[in-house]
Every structure is written in structure tokens, then in C-alpha cells.
mmCIF file of C-alpha atoms in Angstrom:
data_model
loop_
_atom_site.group_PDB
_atom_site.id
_atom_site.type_symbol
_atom_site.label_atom_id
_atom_site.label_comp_id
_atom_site.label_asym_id
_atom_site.label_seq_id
_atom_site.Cartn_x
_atom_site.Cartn_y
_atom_site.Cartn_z
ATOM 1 C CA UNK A 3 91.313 118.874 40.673
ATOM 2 C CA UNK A 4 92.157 115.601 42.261
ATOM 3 C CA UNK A 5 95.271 115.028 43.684
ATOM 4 C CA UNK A 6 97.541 112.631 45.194
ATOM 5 C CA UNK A 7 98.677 113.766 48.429
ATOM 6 C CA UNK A 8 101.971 112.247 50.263
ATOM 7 C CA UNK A 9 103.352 113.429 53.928
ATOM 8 C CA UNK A 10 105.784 114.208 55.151
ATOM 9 C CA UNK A 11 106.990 116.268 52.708
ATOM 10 C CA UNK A 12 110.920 115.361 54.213
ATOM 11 C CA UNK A 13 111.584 113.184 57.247
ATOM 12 C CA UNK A 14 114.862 112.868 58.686
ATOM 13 C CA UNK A 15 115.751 109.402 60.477
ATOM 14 C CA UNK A 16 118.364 107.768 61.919
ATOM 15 C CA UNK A 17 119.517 104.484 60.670
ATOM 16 C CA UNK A 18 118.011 101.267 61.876
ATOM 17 C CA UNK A 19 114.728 103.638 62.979
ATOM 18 C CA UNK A 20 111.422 102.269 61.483
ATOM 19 C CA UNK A 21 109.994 104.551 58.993
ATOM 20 C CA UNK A 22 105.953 105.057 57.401
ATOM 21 C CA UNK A 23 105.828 107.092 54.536
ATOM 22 C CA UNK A 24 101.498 107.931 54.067
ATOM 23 C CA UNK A 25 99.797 108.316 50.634
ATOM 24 C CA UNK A 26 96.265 109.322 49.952
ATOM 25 C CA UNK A 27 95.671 108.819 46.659
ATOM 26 C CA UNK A 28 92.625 109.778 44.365
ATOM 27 C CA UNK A 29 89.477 108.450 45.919
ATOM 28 C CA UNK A 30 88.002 106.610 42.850
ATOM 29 C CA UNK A 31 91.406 104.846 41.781
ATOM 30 C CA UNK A 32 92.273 100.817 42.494
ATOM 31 C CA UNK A 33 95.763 100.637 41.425
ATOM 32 C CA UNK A 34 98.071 102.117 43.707
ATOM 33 C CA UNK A 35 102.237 102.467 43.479
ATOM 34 C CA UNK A 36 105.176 103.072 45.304
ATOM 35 C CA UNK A 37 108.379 104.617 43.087
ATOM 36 C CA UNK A 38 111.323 105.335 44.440
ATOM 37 C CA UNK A 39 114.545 108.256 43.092
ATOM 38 C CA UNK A 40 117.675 107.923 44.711
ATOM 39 C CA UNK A 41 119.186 111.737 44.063
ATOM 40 C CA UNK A 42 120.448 112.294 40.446
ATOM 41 C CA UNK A 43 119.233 108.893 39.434
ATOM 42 C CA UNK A 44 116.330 107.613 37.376
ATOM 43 C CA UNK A 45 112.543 106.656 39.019
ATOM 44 C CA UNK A 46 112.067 102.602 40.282
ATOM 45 C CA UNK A 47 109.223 100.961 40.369
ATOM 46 C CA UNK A 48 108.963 99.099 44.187
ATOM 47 C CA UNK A 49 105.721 97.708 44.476
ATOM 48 C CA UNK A 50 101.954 97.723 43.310
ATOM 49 C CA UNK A 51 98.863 97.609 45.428
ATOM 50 C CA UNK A 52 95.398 96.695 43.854
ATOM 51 C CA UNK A 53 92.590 94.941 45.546
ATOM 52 C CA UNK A 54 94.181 94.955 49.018
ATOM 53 C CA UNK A 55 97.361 93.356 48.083
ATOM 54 C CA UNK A 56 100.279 93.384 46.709
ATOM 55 C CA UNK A 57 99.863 92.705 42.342
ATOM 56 C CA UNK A 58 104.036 92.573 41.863
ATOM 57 C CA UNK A 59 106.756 93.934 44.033
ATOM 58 C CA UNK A 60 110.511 94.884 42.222
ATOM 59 C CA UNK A 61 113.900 93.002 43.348
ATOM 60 C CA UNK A 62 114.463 96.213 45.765
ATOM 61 C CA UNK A 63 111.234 95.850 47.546
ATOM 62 C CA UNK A 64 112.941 93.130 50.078
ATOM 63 C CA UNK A 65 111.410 92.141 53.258
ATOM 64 C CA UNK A 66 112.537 95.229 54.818
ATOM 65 C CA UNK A 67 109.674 97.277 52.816
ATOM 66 C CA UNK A 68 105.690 96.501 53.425
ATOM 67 C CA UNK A 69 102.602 98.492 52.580
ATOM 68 C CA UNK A 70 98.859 98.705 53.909
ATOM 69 C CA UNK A 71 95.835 100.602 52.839
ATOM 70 C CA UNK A 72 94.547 100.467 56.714
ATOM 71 C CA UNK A 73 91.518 101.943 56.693
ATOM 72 C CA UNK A 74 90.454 102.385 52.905
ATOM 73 C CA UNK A 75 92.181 105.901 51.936
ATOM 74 C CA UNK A 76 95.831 106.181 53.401
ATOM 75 C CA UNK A 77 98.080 103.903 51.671
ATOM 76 C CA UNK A 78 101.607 103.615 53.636
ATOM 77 C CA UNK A 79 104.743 102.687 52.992
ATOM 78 C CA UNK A 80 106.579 101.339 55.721
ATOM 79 C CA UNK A 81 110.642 100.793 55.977
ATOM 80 C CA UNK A 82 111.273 98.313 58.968
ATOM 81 C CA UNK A 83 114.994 99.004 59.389
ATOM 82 C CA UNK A 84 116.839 102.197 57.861
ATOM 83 C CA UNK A 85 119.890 102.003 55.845
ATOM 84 C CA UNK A 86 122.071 105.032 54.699
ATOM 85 C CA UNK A 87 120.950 103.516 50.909
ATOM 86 C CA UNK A 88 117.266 103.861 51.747
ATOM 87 C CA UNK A 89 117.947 108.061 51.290
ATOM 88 C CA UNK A 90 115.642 108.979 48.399
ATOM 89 C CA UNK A 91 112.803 110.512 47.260
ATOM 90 C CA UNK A 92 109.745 108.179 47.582
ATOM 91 C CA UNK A 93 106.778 109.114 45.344
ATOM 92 C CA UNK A 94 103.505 107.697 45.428
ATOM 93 C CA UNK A 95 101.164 107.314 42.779
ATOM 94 C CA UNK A 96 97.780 105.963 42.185
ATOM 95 C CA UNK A 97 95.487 105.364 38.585
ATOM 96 C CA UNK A 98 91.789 103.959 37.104
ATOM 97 C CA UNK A 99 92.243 100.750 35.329
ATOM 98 C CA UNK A 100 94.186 99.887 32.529
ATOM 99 C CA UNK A 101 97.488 100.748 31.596
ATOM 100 C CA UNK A 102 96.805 103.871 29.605
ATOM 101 C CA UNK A 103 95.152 105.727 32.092
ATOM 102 C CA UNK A 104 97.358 108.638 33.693
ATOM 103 C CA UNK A 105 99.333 107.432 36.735
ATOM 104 C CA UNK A 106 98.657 110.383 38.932
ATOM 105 C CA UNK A 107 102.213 111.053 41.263
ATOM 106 C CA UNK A 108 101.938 113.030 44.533
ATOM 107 C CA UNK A 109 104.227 115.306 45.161
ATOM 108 C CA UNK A 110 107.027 112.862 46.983
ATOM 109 C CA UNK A 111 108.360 112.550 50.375
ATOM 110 C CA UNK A 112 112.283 113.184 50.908
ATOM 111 C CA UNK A 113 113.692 110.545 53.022
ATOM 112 C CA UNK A 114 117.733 111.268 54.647
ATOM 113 C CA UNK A 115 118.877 108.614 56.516
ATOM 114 C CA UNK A 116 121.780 109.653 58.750
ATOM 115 C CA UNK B 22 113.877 92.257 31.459
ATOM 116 C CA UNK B 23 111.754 95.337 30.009
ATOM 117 C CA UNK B 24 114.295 98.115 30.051
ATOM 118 C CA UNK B 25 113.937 101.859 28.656
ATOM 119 C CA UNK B 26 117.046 103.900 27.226
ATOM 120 C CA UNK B 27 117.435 107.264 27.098
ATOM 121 C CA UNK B 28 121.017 108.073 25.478
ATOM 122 C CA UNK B 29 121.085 111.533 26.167
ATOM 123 C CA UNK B 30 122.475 112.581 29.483
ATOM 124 C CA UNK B 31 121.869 115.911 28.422
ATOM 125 C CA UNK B 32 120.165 118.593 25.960
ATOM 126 C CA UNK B 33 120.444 122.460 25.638
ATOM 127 C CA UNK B 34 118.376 124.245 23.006
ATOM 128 C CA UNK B 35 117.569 127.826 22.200
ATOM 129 C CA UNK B 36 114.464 129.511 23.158
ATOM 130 C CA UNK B 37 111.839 129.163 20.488
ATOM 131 C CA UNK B 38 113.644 126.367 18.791
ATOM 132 C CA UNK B 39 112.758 122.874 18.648
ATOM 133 C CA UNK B 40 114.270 120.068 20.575
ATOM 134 C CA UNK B 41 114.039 116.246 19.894
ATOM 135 C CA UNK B 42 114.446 113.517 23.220
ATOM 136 C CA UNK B 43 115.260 110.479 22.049
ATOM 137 C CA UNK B 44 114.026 107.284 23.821
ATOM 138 C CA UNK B 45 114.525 103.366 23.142
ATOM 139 C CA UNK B 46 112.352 100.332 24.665
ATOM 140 C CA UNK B 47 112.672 97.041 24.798
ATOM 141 C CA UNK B 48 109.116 94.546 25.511
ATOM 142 C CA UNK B 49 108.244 91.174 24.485
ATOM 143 C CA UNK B 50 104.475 92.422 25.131
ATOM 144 C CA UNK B 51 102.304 93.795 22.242
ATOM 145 C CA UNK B 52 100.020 95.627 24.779
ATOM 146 C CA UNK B 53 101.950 98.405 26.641
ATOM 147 C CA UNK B 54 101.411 102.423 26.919
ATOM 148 C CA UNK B 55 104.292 104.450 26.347
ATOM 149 C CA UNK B 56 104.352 107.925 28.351
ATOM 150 C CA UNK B 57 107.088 110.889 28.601
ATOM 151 C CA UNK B 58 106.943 112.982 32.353
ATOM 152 C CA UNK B 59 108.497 116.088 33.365
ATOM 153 C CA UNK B 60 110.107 116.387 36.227
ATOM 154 C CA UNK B 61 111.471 120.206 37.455
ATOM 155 C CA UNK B 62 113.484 121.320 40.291
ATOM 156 C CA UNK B 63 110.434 120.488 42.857
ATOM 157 C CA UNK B 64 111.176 116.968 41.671
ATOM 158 C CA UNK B 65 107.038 116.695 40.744
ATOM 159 C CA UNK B 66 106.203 114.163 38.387
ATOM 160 C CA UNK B 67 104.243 115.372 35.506
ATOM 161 C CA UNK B 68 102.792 113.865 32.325
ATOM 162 C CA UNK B 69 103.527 115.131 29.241
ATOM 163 C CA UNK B 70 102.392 113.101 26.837
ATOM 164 C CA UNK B 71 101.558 109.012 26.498
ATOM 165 C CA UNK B 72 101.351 106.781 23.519
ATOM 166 C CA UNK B 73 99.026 103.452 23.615
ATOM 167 C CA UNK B 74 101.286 100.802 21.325
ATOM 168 C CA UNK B 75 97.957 99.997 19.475
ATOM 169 C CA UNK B 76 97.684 103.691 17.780
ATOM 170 C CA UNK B 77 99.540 104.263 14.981
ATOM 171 C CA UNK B 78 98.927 107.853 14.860
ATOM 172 C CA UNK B 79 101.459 109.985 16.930
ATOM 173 C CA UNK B 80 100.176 111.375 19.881
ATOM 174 C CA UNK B 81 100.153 115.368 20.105
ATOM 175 C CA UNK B 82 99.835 117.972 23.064
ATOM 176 C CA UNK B 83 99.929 121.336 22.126
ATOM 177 C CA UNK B 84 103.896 122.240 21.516
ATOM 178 C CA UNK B 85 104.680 118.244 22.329
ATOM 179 C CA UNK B 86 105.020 115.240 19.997
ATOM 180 C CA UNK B 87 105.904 112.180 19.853
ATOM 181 C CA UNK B 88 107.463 109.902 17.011
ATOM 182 C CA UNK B 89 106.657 106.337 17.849
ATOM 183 C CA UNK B 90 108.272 103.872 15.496
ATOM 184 C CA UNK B 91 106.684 100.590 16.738
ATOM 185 C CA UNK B 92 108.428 97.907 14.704
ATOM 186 C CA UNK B 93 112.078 100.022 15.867
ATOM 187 C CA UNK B 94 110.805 100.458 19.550
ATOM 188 C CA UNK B 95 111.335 104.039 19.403
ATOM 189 C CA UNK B 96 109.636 106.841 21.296
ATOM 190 C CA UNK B 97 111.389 110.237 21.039
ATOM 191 C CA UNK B 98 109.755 113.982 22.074
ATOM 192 C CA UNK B 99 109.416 116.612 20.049
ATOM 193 C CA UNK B 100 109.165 120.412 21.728
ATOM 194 C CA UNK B 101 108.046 123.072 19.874
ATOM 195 C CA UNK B 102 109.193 126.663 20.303
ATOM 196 C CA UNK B 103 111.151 125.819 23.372
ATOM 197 C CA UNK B 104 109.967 127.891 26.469
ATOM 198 C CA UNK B 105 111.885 128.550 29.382
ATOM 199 C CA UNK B 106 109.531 126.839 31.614
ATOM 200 C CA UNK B 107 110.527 123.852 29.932
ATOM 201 C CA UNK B 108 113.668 123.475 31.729
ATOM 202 C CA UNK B 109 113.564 120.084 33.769
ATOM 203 C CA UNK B 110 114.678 116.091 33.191
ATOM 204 C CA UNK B 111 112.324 114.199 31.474
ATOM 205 C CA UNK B 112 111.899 110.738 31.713
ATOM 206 C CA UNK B 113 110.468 108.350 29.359
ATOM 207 C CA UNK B 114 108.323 105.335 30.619
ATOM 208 C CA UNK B 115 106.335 101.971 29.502
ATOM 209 C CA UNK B 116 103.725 100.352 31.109
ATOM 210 C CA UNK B 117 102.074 97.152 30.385
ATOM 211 C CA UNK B 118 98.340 96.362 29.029
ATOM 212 C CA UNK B 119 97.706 95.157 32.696
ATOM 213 C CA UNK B 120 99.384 97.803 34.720
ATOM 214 C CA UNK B 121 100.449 95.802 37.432
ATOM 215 C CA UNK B 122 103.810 96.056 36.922
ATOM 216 C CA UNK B 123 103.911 99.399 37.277
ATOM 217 C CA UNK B 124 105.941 102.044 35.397
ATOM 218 C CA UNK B 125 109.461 101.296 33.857
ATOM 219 C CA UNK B 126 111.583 104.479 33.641
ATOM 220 C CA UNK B 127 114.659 105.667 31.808
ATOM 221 C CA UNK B 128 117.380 107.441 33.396
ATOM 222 C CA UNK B 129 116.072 110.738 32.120
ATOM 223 C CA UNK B 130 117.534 113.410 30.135
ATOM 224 C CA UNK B 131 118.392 117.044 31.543
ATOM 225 C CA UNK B 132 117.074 119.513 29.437
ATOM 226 C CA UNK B 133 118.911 123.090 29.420
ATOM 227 C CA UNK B 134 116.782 125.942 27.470
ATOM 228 C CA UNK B 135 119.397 129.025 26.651
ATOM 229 C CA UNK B 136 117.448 132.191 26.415
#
């Protein structure tokens, strides 16, 4: 079964460090998503990725936050600048077209900023 | 601002009963996709269930329901005979027609099964 695949599973960084959190989602799917889950608190949408850009980005996803789909199956989440608030689980997901079709989540990548 | 509420923090149920999550939306769109995921200790996302907003029929999977009460923006879970296994937070979520937006999640609600 087709799967959405995220690495690492945890990274550890020290604040201020640049960080890239990698995706590889489903082969055959065009929308693409970044989420993110501060511990204990509820899922956030950050930003959306369809036809090589970005389709809407949330409030949180400030200029410290940028993604790429470099070569046509990774799709990367990169955090410039690490802040102690940036600690969270970061899950990636990807889907077909239209809305009803199942957003597929990897399995998320545990990021502890210290 | 679409926003989804989940008012219960918390939910404990007996094994084999039935439990009822309760979940509350708020769109100015007519086109959206309602969904409820599961999300256990490995802190996986999984779907459990999803509603389109054009379907008036309730959407079923196996021991999961929903009730969706379009006109009172309402979309609660039903579980059936309550299995251990079932023990996680679930979150309810809405998506628009387009999908762009992505996902809009409520805070979740912890779901205790006593055996």
C-alpha cells in the first residue's frame, strides 16, 4: 500500500540551527501539506504545495519556514532559524484532487529544539 | 475564520458500549468535506471516517458513524461496541471543495476505553 514517508523520524537541534524536515509523498498525488502538533495540542495547517508552489500558507508559516519539491519526489520543509517554540511534531501529508479525497499523513518527524 | 470545536476534552466508555464525539464547525462555504482521524500513542494520523457536505446520507465504516446535521453544522462520531484498540484522541477536521487550504482541525478529544 502506498505510503507517505517522512525522515527523520526525531531530530534534535539547537536553537538558531537551520533545520530540513524531507517528505516523500505518494507518487501519483499533486497536493502536498505541511501540519504541524505542538505536544498535547491540536494539528495546524502551515502551508500547501500544488503545482510547484505554494497554493496558501497559515499566519504561522512566517518567513522563517520555506518548502521545495527539488527534484520531483522529496518535498522538504525547511526552518531557517530555530526557536525553542518551533518543538513539535511536523507531519506531512499529501492527496489526489479534490477535497474529499483521503489526505494521506506520514508518520511525522519529532522536532526538540534545545 | 473557519474554526472546528470539539467540547470534549475528554471521554471514557466501557468496552462494548457505544460512545458519541461530538464536533461543531463553522464555514461560510457550501462545498467542504468533513473527516474524523485517529490519532494513538505513535501520534499516526489515521482516517476514520469523512463526510462530503453535499450527501445527506450519514457516512458509515463498519463500527463508526457519523451524524451530520448540515443546517446545525454538526458532525459527531458514533463507536460501536467500543474496543480497546480504540483508545487514542481523535480529531475532527473540514476541508474545503478546493483543498488548498488544507485541513482545519479541532483540538481533539481523548478517548479512555475501561475494560
Amino acid at each position: 500500500e502506498p505510503e507517505v514517508t517522512q525522515t527523520p523520524s526525531h531530530q534534535v537541534t539547537q536553537m538558531g540551527q537551520e533545520v530540513i524536515l524531507r517528505c516523500v509523498p505518494i507518487s501519483n498525488h499533486l497536493y502536498f501539506y505541511w501540519y504541524r502538533q505542538i505536544l498535547g495540542q491540536k494539528v495546524e495547517f502551515l502551508v500547501s504545495f500544488y503545482n510547484n508552489e505554494i497554493s496558501e500558507k497559515s499566519e504561522i508559516f512566517d518567513d522563517q519556514f520555506s518548502v521545495e519539491r527539488p527534484d520531483g519526489s522529496n518535498f522538504t520543509l525547511k526552518i531557517r532559524s530555530t526557536k525553542l517554540e518551533d518543538s513539535a511534531m511536523y507531519f506531512c501529508a499529501s492527496r489526489g484532487t479534490g477535497g474529499s479525497t483521503e489526505a494521506f499523513f506520514g508518520q511525522g518527524t519529532r522536532l526538540t529544539v534545545v | 475564520a473557519q474554526t472546528v470545536t470539539q467540547s470534549q476534552p475528554e471521554m471514557s466508555v466501557q468496552e462494548a458500549e457505544t460512545v458519541t464525539l461530538s464536533c461543531t464547525y463553522d464555514t461560510s462555504e457550501s462545498d467542504y468535506y468533513l473527516f474524523w482521524y485517529k490519532q494513538p500513542p505513535s501520534r499516526q494520523m489515521i482516517l476514520v471516517i469523512r463526510q462530503e457536505a453535499y450527501k445527506q446520507q450519514n457516512a458509515t465504516e463498519n463500527r463508526f458513524s457519523v451524524n451530520f446535521q448540515k443546517a446545525a453544522k454538526s458532525f459527531s462520531l458514533k463507536i460501536s461496541d467500543s474496543q480497546l484498540g480504540d483508545a487514542a484522541m481523535y480529531f475532527c477536521a473540514r476541508i474545503s471543495g478546493g483543498g488548498a487550504d488544507g485541513l482545519t482541525f479541532g483540538k481533539g478529544t481523548h478517548l479512555i476505553i475501561q475494560p
